[in-house]
Amino acid sequence: MFSRLRRILVAERVTTPSANQPRPRQHNIFEAAATYVSACAEDDEQQSDEAAAWVSPEALSFGVSELACRAVIALARERDESPQTVARSLLGLPAA
């Protein structure tokens, strides 16, 4: 009986995370988006795949969109141009 109880307790200890074990770090939407976009810019497929797995596809899409908006606004301020002009320029489109 004791050996059976000991096996059950040992099995629980193996499957139950202890308080001393660090939990896997959770990434937020913006961290995932920043890592994903920078990895794509550097043509690092492994890193972009890893970042894409940190959050849902919808959350990643939102984060990438927010990053794009902030980047265009920052460049527009730096260049003293409108965000539309900067966005079209980045995409290689003619001025509107």
PDB file of N, CA and C in Angstrom:
ATOM      1  N   MET A   1       0.815  -1.185   0.000  1.00  0.00           N
ATOM      2  CA  MET A   1       0.000   0.000   0.000  1.00  0.00           C
ATOM      3  C   MET A   1       0.872   1.267   0.000  1.00  0.00           C
ATOM      4  N   PHE A   2       1.909   1.306   0.816  1.00  0.00           N
ATOM      5  CA  PHE A   2       2.786   2.479   0.885  1.00  0.00           C
ATOM      6  C   PHE A   2       3.546   2.688  -0.420  1.00  0.00           C
ATOM      7  N   SER A   3       3.946   1.598  -1.034  1.00  0.00           N
ATOM      8  CA  SER A   3       4.666   1.745  -2.301  1.00  0.00           C
ATOM      9  C   SER A   3       3.745   2.309  -3.377  1.00  0.00           C
ATOM     10  N   ARG A   4       2.485   1.916  -3.343  1.00  0.00           N
ATOM     11  CA  ARG A   4       1.507   2.446  -4.310  1.00  0.00           C
ATOM     12  C   ARG A   4       1.263   3.933  -4.068  1.00  0.00           C
ATOM     13  N   LEU A   5       1.111   4.310  -2.809  1.00  0.00           N
ATOM     14  CA  LEU A   5       0.922   5.714  -2.451  1.00  0.00           C
ATOM     15  C   LEU A   5       2.152   6.541  -2.828  1.00  0.00           C
ATOM     16  N   ARG A   6       3.343   5.978  -2.593  1.00  0.00           N
ATOM     17  CA  ARG A   6       4.574   6.666  -2.942  1.00  0.00           C
ATOM     18  C   ARG A   6       4.647   6.909  -4.463  1.00  0.00           C
ATOM     19  N   ARG A   7       4.265   5.914  -5.263  1.00  0.00           N
ATOM     20  CA  ARG A   7       4.270   6.084  -6.716  1.00  0.00           C
ATOM     21  C   ARG A   7       3.306   7.181  -7.157  1.00  0.00           C
ATOM     22  N   ILE A   8       2.155   7.271  -6.536  1.00  0.00           N
ATOM     23  CA  ILE A   8       1.168   8.302  -6.873  1.00  0.00           C
ATOM     24  C   ILE A   8       1.712   9.678  -6.526  1.00  0.00           C
ATOM     25  N   LEU A   9       2.309   9.810  -5.354  1.00  0.00           N
ATOM     26  CA  LEU A   9       2.857  11.100  -4.938  1.00  0.00           C
ATOM     27  C   LEU A   9       4.038  11.517  -5.804  1.00  0.00           C
ATOM     28  N   VAL A  10       4.885  10.590  -6.177  1.00  0.00           N
ATOM     29  CA  VAL A  10       6.018  10.903  -7.042  1.00  0.00           C
ATOM     30  C   VAL A  10       5.514  11.325  -8.413  1.00  0.00           C
ATOM     31  N   ALA A  11       4.511  10.650  -8.929  1.00  0.00           N
ATOM     32  CA  ALA A  11       3.942  11.007 -10.232  1.00  0.00           C
ATOM     33  C   ALA A  11       3.341  12.407 -10.194  1.00  0.00           C
ATOM     34  N   GLU A  12       2.683  12.768  -9.107  1.00  0.00           N
ATOM     35  CA  GLU A  12       2.119  14.115  -8.970  1.00  0.00           C
ATOM     36  C   GLU A  12       3.220  15.161  -8.930  1.00  0.00           C
ATOM     37  N   ARG A  13       4.292  14.863  -8.228  1.00  0.00           N
ATOM     38  CA  ARG A  13       5.386  15.805  -8.125  1.00  0.00           C
ATOM     39  C   ARG A  13       6.034  16.051  -9.488  1.00  0.00           C
ATOM     40  N   VAL A  14       6.086  15.041 -10.320  1.00  0.00           N
ATOM     41  CA  VAL A  14       6.685  15.177 -11.645  1.00  0.00           C
ATOM     42  C   VAL A  14       5.792  15.987 -12.565  1.00  0.00           C
ATOM     43  N   THR A  15       4.468  15.779 -12.498  1.00  0.00           N
ATOM     44  CA  THR A  15       3.561  16.465 -13.417  1.00  0.00           C
ATOM     45  C   THR A  15       3.113  17.823 -12.923  1.00  0.00           C
ATOM     46  N   THR A  16       3.193  18.100 -11.647  1.00  0.00           N
ATOM     47  CA  THR A  16       2.767  19.377 -11.099  1.00  0.00           C
ATOM     48  C   THR A  16       3.954  20.319 -11.035  1.00  0.00           C
ATOM     49  N   PRO A  17       3.857  21.500 -11.682  1.00  0.00           N
ATOM     50  CA  PRO A  17       4.985  22.432 -11.613  1.00  0.00           C
ATOM     51  C   PRO A  17       5.174  22.941 -10.194  1.00  0.00           C
ATOM     52  N   SER A  18       6.405  22.989  -9.767  1.00  0.00           N
ATOM     53  CA  SER A  18       6.677  23.470  -8.416  1.00  0.00           C
ATOM     54  C   SER A  18       6.767  24.988  -8.411  1.00  0.00           C
ATOM     55  N   ALA A  19       6.732  25.540  -7.241  1.00  0.00           N
ATOM     56  CA  ALA A  19       6.810  26.994  -7.101  1.00  0.00           C
ATOM     57  C   ALA A  19       8.197  27.510  -7.478  1.00  0.00           C
ATOM     58  N   ASN A  20       9.209  26.640  -7.418  1.00  0.00           N
ATOM     59  CA  ASN A  20      10.574  27.051  -7.744  1.00  0.00           C
ATOM     60  C   ASN A  20      10.839  27.103  -9.242  1.00  0.00           C
ATOM     61  N   GLN A  21      10.026  26.406 -10.033  1.00  0.00           N
ATOM     62  CA  GLN A  21      10.227  26.403 -11.480  1.00  0.00           C
ATOM     63  C   GLN A  21       9.657  27.676 -12.085  1.00  0.00           C
ATOM     64  N   PRO A  22      10.437  28.366 -12.895  1.00  0.00           N
ATOM     65  CA  PRO A  22       9.912  29.583 -13.516  1.00  0.00           C
ATOM     66  C   PRO A  22       8.867  29.235 -14.573  1.00  0.00           C
ATOM     67  N   ARG A  23       7.838  30.044 -14.625  1.00  0.00           N
ATOM     68  CA  ARG A  23       6.810  29.858 -15.648  1.00  0.00           C
ATOM     69  C   ARG A  23       7.331  30.383 -16.973  1.00  0.00           C
ATOM     70  N   PRO A  24       6.870  29.784 -18.063  1.00  0.00           N
ATOM     71  CA  PRO A  24       7.282  30.336 -19.351  1.00  0.00           C
ATOM     72  C   PRO A  24       6.811  31.784 -19.467  1.00  0.00           C
ATOM     73  N   ARG A  25       7.676  32.625 -19.996  1.00  0.00           N
ATOM     74  CA  ARG A  25       7.363  34.048 -20.121  1.00  0.00           C
ATOM     75  C   ARG A  25       6.282  34.249 -21.166  1.00  0.00           C
ATOM     76  N   GLN A  26       5.275  35.039 -20.827  1.00  0.00           N
ATOM     77  CA  GLN A  26       4.223  35.353 -21.781  1.00  0.00           C
ATOM     78  C   GLN A  26       4.559  36.668 -22.465  1.00  0.00           C
ATOM     79  N   HIS A  27       4.351  36.707 -23.764  1.00  0.00           N
ATOM     80  CA  HIS A  27       4.656  37.881 -24.556  1.00  0.00           C
ATOM     81  C   HIS A  27       3.367  38.642 -24.849  1.00  0.00           C
ATOM     82  N   ASN A  28       3.460  39.969 -24.922  1.00  0.00           N
ATOM     83  CA  ASN A  28       2.272  40.744 -25.237  1.00  0.00           C
ATOM     84  C   ASN A  28       2.201  41.010 -26.740  1.00  0.00           C
ATOM     85  N   ILE A  29       1.094  41.562 -27.162  1.00  0.00           N
ATOM     86  CA  ILE A  29       0.817  41.806 -28.583  1.00  0.00           C
ATOM     87  C   ILE A  29       1.909  42.660 -29.219  1.00  0.00           C
ATOM     88  N   PHE A  30       2.284  43.732 -28.561  1.00  0.00           N
ATOM     89  CA  PHE A  30       3.227  44.674 -29.154  1.00  0.00           C
ATOM     90  C   PHE A  30       4.641  44.108 -29.212  1.00  0.00           C
ATOM     91  N   GLU A  31       5.020  43.335 -28.226  1.00  0.00           N
ATOM     92  CA  GLU A  31       6.321  42.680 -28.255  1.00  0.00           C
ATOM     93  C   GLU A  31       6.371  41.671 -29.409  1.00  0.00           C
ATOM     94  N   ALA A  32       5.290  40.925 -29.576  1.00  0.00           N
ATOM     95  CA  ALA A  32       5.211  39.956 -30.678  1.00  0.00           C
ATOM     96  C   ALA A  32       5.283  40.673 -32.023  1.00  0.00           C
ATOM     97  N   ALA A  33       4.554  41.774 -32.149  1.00  0.00           N
ATOM     98  CA  ALA A  33       4.535  42.524 -33.413  1.00  0.00           C
ATOM     99  C   ALA A  33       5.920  43.103 -33.721  1.00  0.00           C
ATOM    100  N   ALA A  34       6.571  43.679 -32.730  1.00  0.00           N
ATOM    101  CA  ALA A  34       7.892  44.274 -32.945  1.00  0.00           C
ATOM    102  C   ALA A  34       8.898  43.205 -33.355  1.00  0.00           C
ATOM    103  N   THR A  35       8.873  42.071 -32.692  1.00  0.00           N
ATOM    104  CA  THR A  35       9.789  40.988 -33.019  1.00  0.00           C
ATOM    105  C   THR A  35       9.485  40.425 -34.397  1.00  0.00           C
ATOM    106  N   TYR A  36       8.208  40.245 -34.692  1.00  0.00           N
ATOM    107  CA  TYR A  36       7.785  39.689 -35.985  1.00  0.00           C
ATOM    108  C   TYR A  36       8.212  40.605 -37.137  1.00  0.00           C
ATOM    109  N   VAL A  37       7.927  41.898 -37.023  1.00  0.00           N
ATOM    110  CA  VAL A  37       8.244  42.838 -38.098  1.00  0.00           C
ATOM    111  C   VAL A  37       9.754  42.974 -38.276  1.00  0.00           C
ATOM    112  N   SER A  38      10.492  43.083 -37.184  1.00  0.00           N
ATOM    113  CA  SER A  38      11.944  43.216 -37.316  1.00  0.00           C
ATOM    114  C   SER A  38      12.553  41.935 -37.889  1.00  0.00           C
ATOM    115  N   ALA A  39      12.009  40.784 -37.521  1.00  0.00           N
ATOM    116  CA  ALA A  39      12.504  39.524 -38.086  1.00  0.00           C
ATOM    117  C   ALA A  39      12.200  39.440 -39.579  1.00  0.00           C
ATOM    118  N   CYS A  40      11.028  39.893 -39.985  1.00  0.00           N
ATOM    119  CA  CYS A  40      10.689  39.912 -41.415  1.00  0.00           C
ATOM    120  C   CYS A  40      11.618  40.861 -42.170  1.00  0.00           C
ATOM    121  N   ALA A  41      11.921  42.005 -41.579  1.00  0.00           N
ATOM    122  CA  ALA A  41      12.815  42.972 -42.215  1.00  0.00           C
ATOM    123  C   ALA A  41      14.225  42.409 -42.374  1.00  0.00           C
ATOM    124  N   GLU A  42      14.633  41.567 -41.445  1.00  0.00           N
ATOM    125  CA  GLU A  42      15.964  40.957 -41.495  1.00  0.00           C
ATOM    126  C   GLU A  42      15.944  39.601 -42.193  1.00  0.00           C
ATOM    127  N   ASP A  43      14.792  39.215 -42.727  1.00  0.00           N
ATOM    128  CA  ASP A  43      14.614  37.940 -43.430  1.00  0.00           C
ATOM    129  C   ASP A  43      14.960  36.750 -42.538  1.00  0.00           C
ATOM    130  N   ASP A  44      14.539  36.840 -41.271  1.00  0.00           N
ATOM    131  CA  ASP A  44      14.776  35.773 -40.294  1.00  0.00           C
ATOM    132  C   ASP A  44      13.466  35.007 -40.100  1.00  0.00           C
ATOM    133  N   GLU A  45      13.271  33.989 -40.919  1.00  0.00           N
ATOM    134  CA  GLU A  45      12.005  33.249 -40.907  1.00  0.00           C
ATOM    135  C   GLU A  45      11.776  32.517 -39.592  1.00  0.00           C
ATOM    136  N   GLN A  46      12.825  31.983 -39.014  1.00  0.00           N
ATOM    137  CA  GLN A  46      12.685  31.259 -37.743  1.00  0.00           C
ATOM    138  C   GLN A  46      12.185  32.186 -36.640  1.00  0.00           C
ATOM    139  N   GLN A  47      12.760  33.377 -36.533  1.00  0.00           N
ATOM    140  CA  GLN A  47      12.342  34.336 -35.505  1.00  0.00           C
ATOM    141  C   GLN A  47      10.927  34.838 -35.761  1.00  0.00           C
ATOM    142  N   SER A  48      10.575  35.079 -37.021  1.00  0.00           N
ATOM    143  CA  SER A  48       9.226  35.557 -37.317  1.00  0.00           C
ATOM    144  C   SER A  48       8.192  34.472 -37.008  1.00  0.00           C
ATOM    145  N   ASP A  49       8.518  33.213 -37.282  1.00  0.00           N
ATOM    146  CA  ASP A  49       7.607  32.109 -36.942  1.00  0.00           C
ATOM    147  C   ASP A  49       7.437  31.991 -35.429  1.00  0.00           C
ATOM    148  N   GLU A  50       8.534  32.166 -34.702  1.00  0.00           N
ATOM    149  CA  GLU A  50       8.463  32.094 -33.239  1.00  0.00           C
ATOM    150  C   GLU A  50       7.584  33.220 -32.680  1.00  0.00           C
ATOM    151  N   ALA A  51       7.808  34.432 -33.170  1.00  0.00           N
ATOM    152  CA  ALA A  51       7.015  35.572 -32.693  1.00  0.00           C
ATOM    153  C   ALA A  51       5.545  35.406 -33.055  1.00  0.00           C
ATOM    154  N   ALA A  52       5.261  34.842 -34.212  1.00  0.00           N
ATOM    155  CA  ALA A  52       3.881  34.629 -34.643  1.00  0.00           C
ATOM    156  C   ALA A  52       3.169  33.630 -33.740  1.00  0.00           C
ATOM    157  N   ALA A  53       3.914  32.753 -33.106  1.00  0.00           N
ATOM    158  CA  ALA A  53       3.321  31.758 -32.212  1.00  0.00           C
ATOM    159  C   ALA A  53       3.040  32.307 -30.810  1.00  0.00           C
ATOM    160  N   TRP A  54       3.575  33.475 -30.493  1.00  0.00           N
ATOM    161  CA  TRP A  54       3.397  34.035 -29.148  1.00  0.00           C
ATOM    162  C   TRP A  54       1.979  34.501 -28.882  1.00  0.00           C
ATOM    163  N   VAL A  55       1.279  34.952 -29.904  1.00  0.00           N
ATOM    164  CA  VAL A  55      -0.077  35.479 -29.745  1.00  0.00           C
ATOM    165  C   VAL A  55      -0.951  34.933 -30.869  1.00  0.00           C
ATOM    166  N   SER A  56      -2.232  35.183 -30.788  1.00  0.00           N
ATOM    167  CA  SER A  56      -3.144  34.725 -31.839  1.00  0.00           C
ATOM    168  C   SER A  56      -2.880  35.511 -33.128  1.00  0.00           C
ATOM    169  N   PRO A  57      -3.257  34.952 -34.279  1.00  0.00           N
ATOM    170  CA  PRO A  57      -3.070  35.678 -35.535  1.00  0.00           C
ATOM    171  C   PRO A  57      -3.775  37.036 -35.551  1.00  0.00           C
ATOM    172  N   GLU A  58      -4.947  37.106 -34.938  1.00  0.00           N
ATOM    173  CA  GLU A  58      -5.686  38.373 -34.881  1.00  0.00           C
ATOM    174  C   GLU A  58      -4.936  39.397 -34.048  1.00  0.00           C
ATOM    175  N   ALA A  59      -4.404  38.960 -32.923  1.00  0.00           N
ATOM    176  CA  ALA A  59      -3.652  39.870 -32.046  1.00  0.00           C
ATOM    177  C   ALA A  59      -2.377  40.334 -32.740  1.00  0.00           C
ATOM    178  N   LEU A  60      -1.702  39.426 -33.440  1.00  0.00           N
ATOM    179  CA  LEU A  60      -0.491  39.805 -34.161  1.00  0.00           C
ATOM    180  C   LEU A  60      -0.817  40.814 -35.252  1.00  0.00           C
ATOM    181  N   SER A  61      -1.907  40.598 -35.956  1.00  0.00           N
ATOM    182  CA  SER A  61      -2.325  41.531 -37.002  1.00  0.00           C
ATOM    183  C   SER A  61      -2.601  42.917 -36.425  1.00  0.00           C
ATOM    184  N   PHE A  62      -3.266  42.957 -35.284  1.00  0.00           N
ATOM    185  CA  PHE A  62      -3.537  44.234 -34.627  1.00  0.00           C
ATOM    186  C   PHE A  62      -2.228  44.916 -34.224  1.00  0.00           C
ATOM    187  N   GLY A  63      -1.309  44.149 -33.652  1.00  0.00           N
ATOM    188  CA  GLY A  63      -0.028  44.702 -33.221  1.00  0.00           C
ATOM    189  C   GLY A  63       0.796  45.231 -34.382  1.00  0.00           C
ATOM    190  N   VAL A  64       0.805  44.497 -35.490  1.00  0.00           N
ATOM    191  CA  VAL A  64       1.548  44.943 -36.672  1.00  0.00           C
ATOM    192  C   VAL A  64       0.922  46.214 -37.236  1.00  0.00           C
ATOM    193  N   SER A  65      -0.405  46.273 -37.256  1.00  0.00           N
ATOM    194  CA  SER A  65      -1.097  47.466 -37.742  1.00  0.00           C
ATOM    195  C   SER A  65      -0.778  48.674 -36.868  1.00  0.00           C
ATOM    196  N   GLU A  66      -0.795  48.479 -35.563  1.00  0.00           N
ATOM    197  CA  GLU A  66      -0.478  49.568 -34.633  1.00  0.00           C
ATOM    198  C   GLU A  66       0.973  50.021 -34.798  1.00  0.00           C
ATOM    199  N   LEU A  67       1.875  49.072 -34.979  1.00  0.00           N
ATOM    200  CA  LEU A  67       3.282  49.402 -35.211  1.00  0.00           C
ATOM    201  C   LEU A  67       3.443  50.204 -36.500  1.00  0.00           C
ATOM    202  N   ALA A  68       2.746  49.801 -37.550  1.00  0.00           N
ATOM    203  CA  ALA A  68       2.818  50.522 -38.824  1.00  0.00           C
ATOM    204  C   ALA A  68       2.323  51.954 -38.660  1.00  0.00           C
ATOM    205  N   CYS A  69       1.217  52.132 -37.969  1.00  0.00           N
ATOM    206  CA  CYS A  69       0.682  53.482 -37.753  1.00  0.00           C
ATOM    207  C   CYS A  69       1.678  54.350 -36.999  1.00  0.00           C
ATOM    208  N   ARG A  70       2.233  53.806 -35.932  1.00  0.00           N
ATOM    209  CA  ARG A  70       3.185  54.580 -35.136  1.00  0.00           C
ATOM    210  C   ARG A  70       4.446  54.914 -35.926  1.00  0.00           C
ATOM    211  N   ALA A  71       4.909  53.949 -36.736  1.00  0.00           N
ATOM    212  CA  ALA A  71       6.109  54.182 -37.544  1.00  0.00           C
ATOM    213  C   ALA A  71       5.865  55.268 -38.585  1.00  0.00           C
ATOM    214  N   VAL A  72       4.713  55.232 -39.237  1.00  0.00           N
ATOM    215  CA  VAL A  72       4.395  56.243 -40.252  1.00  0.00           C
ATOM    216  C   VAL A  72       4.272  57.619 -39.604  1.00  0.00           C
ATOM    217  N   ILE A  73       3.640  57.692 -38.464  1.00  0.00           N
ATOM    218  CA  ILE A  73       3.504  58.973 -37.764  1.00  0.00           C
ATOM    219  C   ILE A  73       4.885  59.511 -37.369  1.00  0.00           C
ATOM    220  N   ALA A  74       5.744  58.637 -36.842  1.00  0.00           N
ATOM    221  CA  ALA A  74       7.089  59.073 -36.437  1.00  0.00           C
ATOM    222  C   ALA A  74       7.892  59.561 -37.636  1.00  0.00           C
ATOM    223  N   LEU A  75       7.831  58.837 -38.746  1.00  0.00           N
ATOM    224  CA  LEU A  75       8.550  59.266 -39.942  1.00  0.00           C
ATOM    225  C   LEU A  75       7.977  60.563 -40.512  1.00  0.00           C
ATOM    226  N   ALA A  76       6.665  60.699 -40.470  1.00  0.00           N
ATOM    227  CA  ALA A  76       6.034  61.920 -40.981  1.00  0.00           C
ATOM    228  C   ALA A  76       6.492  63.131 -40.180  1.00  0.00           C
ATOM    229  N   ARG A  77       6.561  62.985 -38.876  1.00  0.00           N
ATOM    230  CA  ARG A  77       7.035  64.089 -38.037  1.00  0.00           C
ATOM    231  C   ARG A  77       8.500  64.400 -38.330  1.00  0.00           C
ATOM    232  N   GLU A  78       9.287  63.346 -38.463  1.00  0.00           N
ATOM    233  CA  GLU A  78      10.716  63.521 -38.725  1.00  0.00           C
ATOM    234  C   GLU A  78      10.954  64.206 -40.076  1.00  0.00           C
ATOM    235  N   ARG A  79      10.172  63.851 -41.067  1.00  0.00           N
ATOM    236  CA  ARG A  79      10.338  64.395 -42.415  1.00  0.00           C
ATOM    237  C   ARG A  79       9.524  65.667 -42.656  1.00  0.00           C
ATOM    238  N   ASP A  80       8.693  66.005 -41.694  1.00  0.00           N
ATOM    239  CA  ASP A  80       7.786  67.153 -41.826  1.00  0.00           C
ATOM    240  C   ASP A  80       6.883  67.004 -43.060  1.00  0.00           C
ATOM    241  N   GLU A  81       6.325  65.804 -43.189  1.00  0.00           N
ATOM    242  CA  GLU A  81       5.403  65.487 -44.273  1.00  0.00           C
ATOM    243  C   GLU A  81       4.134  64.890 -43.671  1.00  0.00           C
ATOM    244  N   SER A  82       3.124  64.716 -44.485  1.00  0.00           N
ATOM    245  CA  SER A  82       1.890  64.104 -44.010  1.00  0.00           C
ATOM    246  C   SER A  82       2.071  62.591 -43.904  1.00  0.00           C
ATOM    247  N   PRO A  83       1.342  61.937 -42.992  1.00  0.00           N
ATOM    248  CA  PRO A  83       1.418  60.482 -42.896  1.00  0.00           C
ATOM    249  C   PRO A  83       1.062  59.788 -44.223  1.00  0.00           C
ATOM    250  N   GLN A  84       0.119  60.354 -44.970  1.00  0.00           N
ATOM    251  CA  GLN A  84      -0.257  59.749 -46.248  1.00  0.00           C
ATOM    252  C   GLN A  84       0.916  59.787 -47.239  1.00  0.00           C
ATOM    253  N   THR A  85       1.608  60.902 -47.295  1.00  0.00           N
ATOM    254  CA  THR A  85       2.759  61.032 -48.181  1.00  0.00           C
ATOM    255  C   THR A  85       3.845  60.031 -47.811  1.00  0.00           C
ATOM    256  N   VAL A  86       4.108  59.903 -46.526  1.00  0.00           N
ATOM    257  CA  VAL A  86       5.133  58.971 -46.048  1.00  0.00           C
ATOM    258  C   VAL A  86       4.728  57.531 -46.348  1.00  0.00           C
ATOM    259  N   ALA A  87       3.485  57.167 -46.056  1.00  0.00           N
ATOM    260  CA  ALA A  87       3.024  55.799 -46.286  1.00  0.00           C
ATOM    261  C   ALA A  87       3.121  55.436 -47.767  1.00  0.00           C
ATOM    262  N   ARG A  88       2.686  56.331 -48.620  1.00  0.00           N
ATOM    263  CA  ARG A  88       2.747  56.072 -50.062  1.00  0.00           C
ATOM    264  C   ARG A  88       4.200  55.968 -50.527  1.00  0.00           C
ATOM    265  N   SER A  89       5.053  56.791 -49.970  1.00  0.00           N
ATOM    266  CA  SER A  89       6.466  56.756 -50.324  1.00  0.00           C
ATOM    267  C   SER A  89       7.105  55.425 -49.912  1.00  0.00           C
ATOM    268  N   LEU A  90       6.795  54.961 -48.714  1.00  0.00           N
ATOM    269  CA  LEU A  90       7.346  53.690 -48.221  1.00  0.00           C
ATOM    270  C   LEU A  90       6.910  52.518 -49.097  1.00  0.00           C
ATOM    271  N   LEU A  91       5.718  52.605 -49.632  1.00  0.00           N
ATOM    272  CA  LEU A  91       5.197  51.534 -50.481  1.00  0.00           C
ATOM    273  C   LEU A  91       5.545  51.708 -51.949  1.00  0.00           C
ATOM    274  N   GLY A  92       6.237  52.795 -52.272  1.00  0.00           N
ATOM    275  CA  GLY A  92       6.629  53.038 -53.655  1.00  0.00           C
ATOM    276  C   GLY A  92       5.497  53.486 -54.544  1.00  0.00           C
ATOM    277  N   LEU A  93       4.487  54.104 -53.936  1.00  0.00           N
ATOM    278  CA  LEU A  93       3.331  54.588 -54.695  1.00  0.00           C
ATOM    279  C   LEU A  93       3.530  56.061 -55.068  1.00  0.00           C
ATOM    280  N   PRO A  94       2.930  56.488 -56.165  1.00  0.00           N
ATOM    281  CA  PRO A  94       3.040  57.913 -56.526  1.00  0.00           C
ATOM    282  C   PRO A  94       2.272  58.774 -55.509  1.00  0.00           C
ATOM    283  N   ALA A  95       2.671  60.025 -55.394  1.00  0.00           N
ATOM    284  CA  ALA A  95       1.989  60.948 -54.482  1.00  0.00           C
ATOM    285  C   ALA A  95       0.547  61.104 -54.927  1.00  0.00           C
ATOM    286  N   ALA A  96      -0.318  61.211 -53.946  1.00  0.00           N
ATOM    287  CA  ALA A  96      -1.757  61.318 -54.257  1.00  0.00           C
ATOM    288  C   ALA A  96      -2.147  62.717 -54.681  1.00  0.00           C
TER     289      ALA A  96
END
